[in-house]
Amino acid sequence: MDTPVRPTDAEGREILDSVVIRFAGDSGDGMQLAGMQFTEATAVAGNDLATFPDFPAEIRAPAGTTFGVSGFQIHFASHDVLTPGDEPDVLVAMNPAALKVNLRDVPKGGLVILNTGAFTPGNLKKAGYTRNPLEDGTLDGYRTLEIDVSKLVLAAVEPHGLGTKDALRAKNLWILGLLYWLFSRDRTPTVEWLRRKFAKRPDLAEANIAALNAGHVYGETAELPTGISVYKIPKAHLSEGHYRNVTGNEALAWGLAAAGRLAQLPVFFGSYPITPASSVLHTLAGLKHFGVTTFQAEDEIAAICSAIGAAYAGVIGVTATSGPGMALKGEAMGLAIMTELPLVILDVQRAGPSTGMPTKTEQSDLFQAVWGRNGDSPLVVLAPATPGECFAFAIEAVRIALEYMTPVIVLSDGYIANGAEPWSIPNFADLPAITVKFRQDPTGFNPYLRDPETLARNWAKPGTPGLEHRIGGLEKDFDSGHISYDADNHQKMTDTRAAKVQGVANSLPEQTVDCGDDHGDLAVVGWGSTYGSIQQAVRRARREGLSVSHVHVRHMWPMPRNLHALLSRFERILVPELNTGQLVKILRAEYLVPAQPLDKTSGMPFRVSEIAQGIRDALAKP
Amino acid sequence: MDTPVRPTDAEGREILDSVVIRFAGDSGDGMQLAGMQFTEATAVAGNDLATFPDFPAEIRAPAGTTFGVSGFQIHFASHDVLTPGDEPDVLVAMNPAALKVNLRDVPKGGLVILNTGAFTPGNLKKAGYTRNPLEDGTLDGYRTLEIDVSKLVLAAVEPHGLGTKDALRAKNLWILGLLYWLFSRDRTPTVEWLRRKFAKRPDLAEANIAALNAGHVYGETAELPTGISVYKIPKAHLSEGHYRNVTGNEALAWGLAAAGRLAQLPVFFGSYPITPASSVLHTLAGLKHFGVTTFQAEDEIAAICSAIGAAYAGVIGVTATSGPGMALKGEAMGLAIMTELPLVILDVQRAGPSTGMPTKTEQSDLFQAVWGRNGDSPLVVLAPATPGECFAFAIEAVRIALEYMTPVIVLSDGYIANGAEPWSIPNFADLPAITVKFRQDPTGFNPYLRDPETLARNWAKPGTPGLEHRIGGLEKDFDSGHISYDADNHQKMTDTRAAKVQGVANSLPEQTVDCGDDHGDLAVVGWGSTYGSIQQAVRRARREGLSVSHVHVRHMWPMPRNLHALLSRFERILVPELNTGQLVKILRAEYLVPAQPLDKTSGMPFRVSEIAQGIRDALAKP
Amino acid sequence: MDTPQKLTRKDFVSDQEVRWCPGCGDYAILAAMQRTLPELGATRENTVFVSGIGCSSRFPYYMNTYGFHTIHGRAPAVATGVKLANPALDVWVVTGDGDGLSIGGNHLLHVLRRNVDLQILMFNNRIYGLTKGQYSPTSLVGAKTPSTPMGSIDMPLNPCAFALGANARFVARGIDTSTSTLGELFTAAYRHRGTSFVEILQNCPVFNDGEWEAVTMRDVASEHQLWVEHGKPLLFGKDRNRGLRLAAGGRHVEVVTIGENGVTEADVAVHDQTNRTLGFMLAQLALPGFPMAFGVLFCDPMPSYDATVGAQNADALTRLGTGDIDKLLRGGHTWTVE
Amino acid sequence: MDTPQKLTRKDFVSDQEVRWCPGCGDYAILAAMQRTLPELGATRENTVFVSGIGCSSRFPYYMNTYGFHTIHGRAPAVATGVKLANPALDVWVVTGDGDGLSIGGNHLLHVLRRNVDLQILMFNNRIYGLTKGQYSPTSLVGAKTPSTPMGSIDMPLNPCAFALGANARFVARGIDTSTSTLGELFTAAYRHRGTSFVEILQNCPVFNDGEWEAVTMRDVASEHQLWVEHGKPLLFGKDRNRGLRLAAGGRHVEVVTIGENGVTEADVAVHDQTNRTLGFMLAQLALPGFPMAFGVLFCDPMPSYDATVGAQNADALTRLGTGDIDKLLRGGHTWTVE
Ligand SMILES: Cc1ncc(C[n+]2csc(CCOP(=O)(O)OP(=O)(O)O)c2C)c(N)n1
Ligand SMILES: Cc1ncc(C[n+]2csc(CCOP(=O)(O)OP(=O)(O)O)c2C)c(N)n1
Ligand code: SF4
Ligand code: SF4
Ligand SMILES: [Mg+2]
Ligand SMILES: [Mg+2]
């Protein structure tokens, strides 16, 4: 919420430009659900938005503890929204632990909505409060709405005859109702959704609707403290089109299904569940009628190996995982590289090393993706920048894999995977076709015959008469495809594998500048999920008159042909990354440009302010 | 053999400065054994030497085929020897396939010793000869010794009553006898060795000795063609000391045993066999009385995990493998990094990617070692340059692992692993002590308490009362060691892990210059097994008056503190590597120095001439 | 050995808040362990819990002993290293049906055949709890989960049958909430020198609630549970009058009722825990038609792997004397340059 | 289906020189396969051999069919992908005791329980051939190898018992040099829809020569080999007068001689290949004391995994119609900006 003195609309609602709300409560409080419903309602209301769900690693940690706090942040505005927001304007804290964990992020003057019913001595103690924050001045300087939601919910759903436990579960809907009122949102979609969801338990549906309505009515009727009114956020000027909200993992799954259709090939998806990649498997498991076969393997190695087997047999082989699983797949990636089979590997990165922080985000698998295998083992690496881009990049990955007969890694991360954004839905008819040529002709065939332009070997599908052949992980003769231990041949094959992957750059678009000029004092070079924060920080800096541009790399390996030339036109290069400096080293190694790192490894996305500060610091350096 | 006009000694033997001999024959012809015996005899004769065994990947490929050819090259001289030599002066070819594969490496004028008995039509065909090379001019320009060794051997061992098959097996000893005569070597050690080896089969021992002697006698009595005489290679001026031949894998194994003694801790070695690393396991399996426990695990992952478990329990945990196995161990390395346990990982590199060429050498796992894991997962990487250095580096790895509580990777390769060189045997009493401090005091204990200087966490051994604690792969609280998903804490821990590993550089020697000045026109920067070729090429270039120095990096990560400063004092930097350019990229990324690659990936070591050419090219560039 | 003061349950409770969902079967297993260890005379300092990844694998954090929460599926390998490095430790492995039988199946297989002296507890809830409910290798065909919306089609593994096929030398089965028998099984596992494998049926109220109800509910327990005891007839039922008879030729097993059709107790087979084939048959018994077998299905000790490693090392030491590095380096051909 | 001209052994011989050591047992297995495939009516183009790494795993290179020499231990996983991608292919897996039971044990376990329609041949030479002779998971205790100079101490796995514990639905055992029976086993494995597991005793003359001699030598064969056949009594011996009797209560098995001590053929147990417990018992029979069992120890078909996957996919297609990307993307809440 921007300024203290606010304009109002005809109905007396304060007009706001942009708002950040964070829902926070116990894992069992249904905050993700409330957040997601609020997101839908906000999208329908025509705002642009970005979201950031932040779960605990425990399935359902003991109630009331700080490590069990689950959060969902949404940023929505009448202009375009690039990040879920640095600081919440509104914090919903369903219990003391939620307050404890989140209050520090709320700027003074922010609105804190509290469920006082949960501020029991037991809960206060579990949250680590020695005194009651409602009483000890902790909340001084904030605007607060202290409501015994628990009590009000029980009263509201009483007529529906639910037990206390079930009744209390509706707290999130009560709060949602209140927020719908505060931010002028329509309840209808949520009401309909509840009816669908609880089709088999109409009593639950009605109880939840009652809670939703009760929250809304509370807003309408209760005397709200001064400084709190009903807000209106005008529609954003999104470009024309048909929109929906999409998360990165959904978009990846749909992109794969679309790629199968574009290539007119079945998709085989072998995967082993792992946070935050699992939902790609879940989504694809429901798309069997799109020619998608999903296979939950016994581990990550079997998953990638099954996908390699499927690729050998002539379909689109795909596997998906997160960091620890990627580490396990390295040897098998080498096999796909040596046998030059098309393969798509999705890595939804999480905070590491080792098991690390499974539900937190990071970009620390770039090195592993580009260089983390035995031997010289080049492959292609892509990185979509937003949830929506995941769709196009899944297709692009399949295209490259099939066109060049190579494994392709797509790097997403926990932030993109779970974060939602309005997405302009493409038309299938507008998507680029993918052409696949299976070898049919036995004359002169050997499996390592190459397309002279792409250097792709020809793909001969088992079942084709006359093309019987054997491939494997041993070095192959350039000319015959048989096993070869010849020295010159190994040199030639190593060079060929490298040249083939480098050659992919010929089919890539040139690197463009995402914001600003193609030369200047500073290029801020990002990749992946940091897009929004960098974009916003660069825009801000440019508004301040600084000569700064945003260059966002999406083709991580090989990199766009013109990237070196482009970067050379900047005095300085700053590379913000959610790791200890990986792209920055690749840029320095490849181009010998004096790129400087701006690193963050807290498991959280960049705040815009952090990048803004980095820009100022970079420009200030002598 | 150097010049056509040659000096002779008092006994009329031609005096040579240096000779390169290559033994080549079928896998079943015992060439490795002949080579090794010749090596021992040469060492005893006081020459410096280097060897290069080159096996086929097949266990025992069908007799007579080119892919079944096994080679062993030895370079020995009266001066110091750095490489096994670019080109053989003498080629022993036991069959047509051996000739076919190896003749191209022999310069005109070289001596080719042929077993004509094996030049049967069948063998010629298997070798791919359409005409008999003994007759068609193929050997024009070479000096040849054409001997029906098969027949002579049968005659020689006849009195010992062996079957033809067993008798023919002694061919290698017959040839050895001839070479002993040619190069004035003493037969006694080989005779003794045969008696020991065949202690239970005296008939075989005597038959082999008879063959050895027959070869020698043949030399003494037969009319050798002109241009072939008996040679004498004066003793080399090795520095004072007690010497032995040692291969890299032996030296690694012995170094680990010595490290255990120095640290006064048992050594636990968990490994899964893989070429060319297996012999480390084999050697250590015989060292149980050194407090070494070996464990052949079910796979590479179990191997490293068992070593991690052993390290947790308070002993020196070690694992060893080659590239494909390294790829599998990545996830578990992350666990050792996160739990900050001491661990030594030996990677005896081979030619990749994937299964690649298992018996060929390469240096293509550097990226994988430094950066090939999920998350930001720093560890220490070392690379001995010669077989002999493997001993000291095994000890150094253990020292760093224990002092810093970190995994340490030692990168060797197939060339170092199997190549032998005379090694000045150290005295145990002169080796550096390794101090280990186990935590004993329960007061104020938590597992992540750190030494303020090294940042090593304290090592608390199960079995110690009062230090019960839990560790694991999830992020840990900096202050308490408990699980933590806190954002600031993850940042701090990530930074701490990186700082700890970087801090290891404080305990490392500064980078020295291996040959030449500490400034100049060109620094040739190498690592690992390319040492000899680079050293010799640089010496040669310096003799030609070029301003070139050899800088050989042995601490790959972190790199020596002064490396950047040192490299900055050179105009140009050339980085010869047996890969597609890995150290060169790390140097560019770290120091932004314009290092240029000189790559080779043929599975074979560099020839001196290739590096010499690289030096000339680098200096010639504008 | 010194005799320290007697420990109690509380001594084995760590200071970490337990982070399982309310009602999770893991709580009962944890309680049984904390109660049993003092009874066994185990010490905190000599006890190590090693686990993989999963809800079940959080177990070590809650035990006030040494503990290592490793990576997914690898606990048996890590535990092997711990035990070989220090055989004096009591090493327990806690794993789940996913951790131990999916990604970790190979390590489990090999630790069982090697017979390293560990106690391995597999919490079998027939689901991947931690990753939110995908089916596991023990899930029954037809399981509808996020990854199998039309029902799973993989034939499940039977953990005890698998262990017996892997040449395990101690195989037992228990139930999360049967805490007293759980204590007895822990005790038997602890006493057995070698790898002791214990499958524990565990309820996951969040993702697979009631999976075991048909076996574990109090009202059906006596009819659906067959608790075996070495040397005792294989009897079950409220009145312990139902039993297993190995029919003609011994290849078929059938349920008989004593007193019906002339069946007497003599017809009922007697449990022989050293008979692997019998154990295999018992492991496979399933509803409907048969009760599920519990208790020690198989136990036939052999020297443990760690003991034999120790013996070989000691033997080498005796034969060769304490290794001398200088002698080692000077073995074989050496020469001196002066 | 068109009827192509009849293929012969030679059609299945590839142009690659065979690179095994002289005398290696793998040659005989290769010959048996090349002879059997044409008899089965298999075609070159629809046959795929998938292998891991090891001497045995070089097999595909020598077959003039499609072939994939993958990485160590992973052949079952790769083969699963091949079969699911194209169920019309005949997919064979060739693996060794190291490849399949050491590093690859987990994939073998899971492919067996899933019952993917593959034929898996495990060449068991009780040694790691390719890496020059270290002991393998099937090596007997005491094996002196480069990694176990004092003798190995790991209890071996029994591949067939393992497979039965893994819920395999077809388990058989053969001998490299018994090529005619090998052909029959290949045929039975090929005919069985689901995973067929065939252990083949194989001699490695270089690193483990004569390992199976006590069972396979011609002069002892009839006494030491028990060839089982469904529905036939378990008889062996030169005069086929020795048999297996399942002793009292069915839990013990003993060797009896017909005509001695009043034993008649009726006392001899009859092979029932659908009885998993019997198969398990047979798999464990070992010298001395018992003959080793060969032939189809167990076979009890169920719908194969690939068939069920296909059925589910087809079912989804019928219920939901061919997926439409535009509809998919427009499912759920959408809105239009103009
Ligand atoms: C290498 C790797 N792959 C996947 C995961 C994700 N993962 C964590 S636990 C788990 C399954 C756990 O199932 P189970 O062992 O049955 O434990 P439960 O939670 O049911 O107790 C999976 C797939 C991981 N942590 N690491
Ligand atoms: C990841 C990996 N680890 C180890 C090896 C080395 N290796 C190759 S084959 C083999 C064992 C083969 O044994 P087996 O499967 O019994 O085959 P055999 O040679 O006896 O036929 C090993 C350990 C490898 N190639 N890859
Ligand atoms: S998800 Fe299931 S197994 Fe995991 S803690 Fe919750 S109830 Fe227990
Ligand atoms: S090493 Fe043994 S198994 Fe391998 S090819 Fe030679 S004989 Fe056959
Ligand atoms: Mg489970
Ligand atoms: Mg083998």
Tab-separated table of C-alpha atoms in Angstrom, chain A residues 55 57-62 65 67 126 272-275 278 281-282 285-286 288 294 296-300 328 354-355, chain C residues 17-22 53 55 58 70-72 74 98 102-103 128-132 134-135 146-147 149-150 206-207:
chain	number	residue	atom	x	y	z
A	55	PHE	CA	5.931	-24.459	2.959
A	57	ALA	CA	9.536	-29.322	5.023
A	58	GLU	CA	7.540	-31.343	7.492
A	59	ILE	CA	4.340	-32.896	6.249
A	60	ARG	CA	2.344	-31.566	9.128
A	61	ALA	CA	4.641	-30.427	11.860
A	62	PRO	CA	3.214	-30.325	15.386
A	65	THR	CA	5.452	-24.589	16.289
A	67	PHE	CA	8.858	-24.707	11.985
A	126	LYS	CA	5.333	-23.225	21.436
A	272	TYR	CA	10.887	-40.665	-8.942
A	273	PRO	CA	9.029	-38.350	-6.566
A	274	ILE	CA	11.023	-35.545	-5.000
A	275	THR	CA	10.152	-32.109	-3.707
A	278	SER	CA	6.806	-34.314	-7.920
A	281	LEU	CA	4.636	-36.363	-12.432
A	282	HIS	CA	1.250	-35.910	-10.812
A	285	ALA	CA	-0.179	-38.943	-14.753
A	286	GLY	CA	-3.540	-37.385	-15.539
A	288	LYS	CA	-2.670	-40.378	-20.488
A	294	THR	CA	4.120	-41.989	-16.831
A	296	GLN	CA	7.116	-43.970	-11.247
A	297	ALA	CA	10.494	-45.654	-11.092
A	298	GLU	CA	12.244	-47.196	-8.097
A	299	ASP	CA	14.804	-44.398	-7.995
A	300	GLU	CA	16.190	-41.528	-10.045
A	328	LEU	CA	22.284	-39.504	-9.114
A	354	SER	CA	22.659	-32.545	0.101
A	355	THR	CA	19.067	-32.806	1.334
C	17	GLU	CA	10.288	-31.616	19.247
C	18	VAL	CA	8.786	-34.580	17.394
C	19	ARG	CA	7.670	-33.471	13.944
C	20	TRP	CA	5.300	-36.158	12.775
C	21	CYS	CA	1.646	-35.541	12.015
C	22	PRO	CA	-0.758	-36.030	14.875
C	53	ILE	CA	14.958	-40.050	4.111
C	55	CYS	CA	8.927	-39.427	7.661
C	58	ARG	CA	13.316	-38.639	11.070
C	70	THR	CA	21.612	-39.821	5.867
C	71	ILE	CA	20.340	-39.711	2.297
C	72	HIS	CA	17.495	-41.490	0.619
C	74	ARG	CA	21.518	-45.406	1.757
C	98	GLY	CA	10.045	-46.286	0.103
C	102	SER	CA	12.381	-48.448	-3.475
C	103	ILE	CA	15.560	-46.427	-3.854
C	128	TYR	CA	5.571	-42.278	0.506
C	129	GLY	CA	4.626	-40.098	3.445
C	130	LEU	CA	7.161	-37.305	3.242
C	131	THR	CA	6.617	-36.554	-0.430
C	132	LYS	CA	2.876	-36.411	0.127
C	134	GLN	CA	2.633	-41.382	-3.837
C	135	TYR	CA	2.314	-45.168	-3.852
C	146	PRO	CA	-1.204	-38.471	-6.896
C	147	SER	CA	1.076	-40.378	-9.274
C	149	PRO	CA	-4.819	-41.418	-10.483
C	150	MET	CA	-6.196	-44.533	-12.171
C	206	VAL	CA	-2.669	-38.487	6.520
C	207	PHE	CA	-1.982	-40.296	3.264
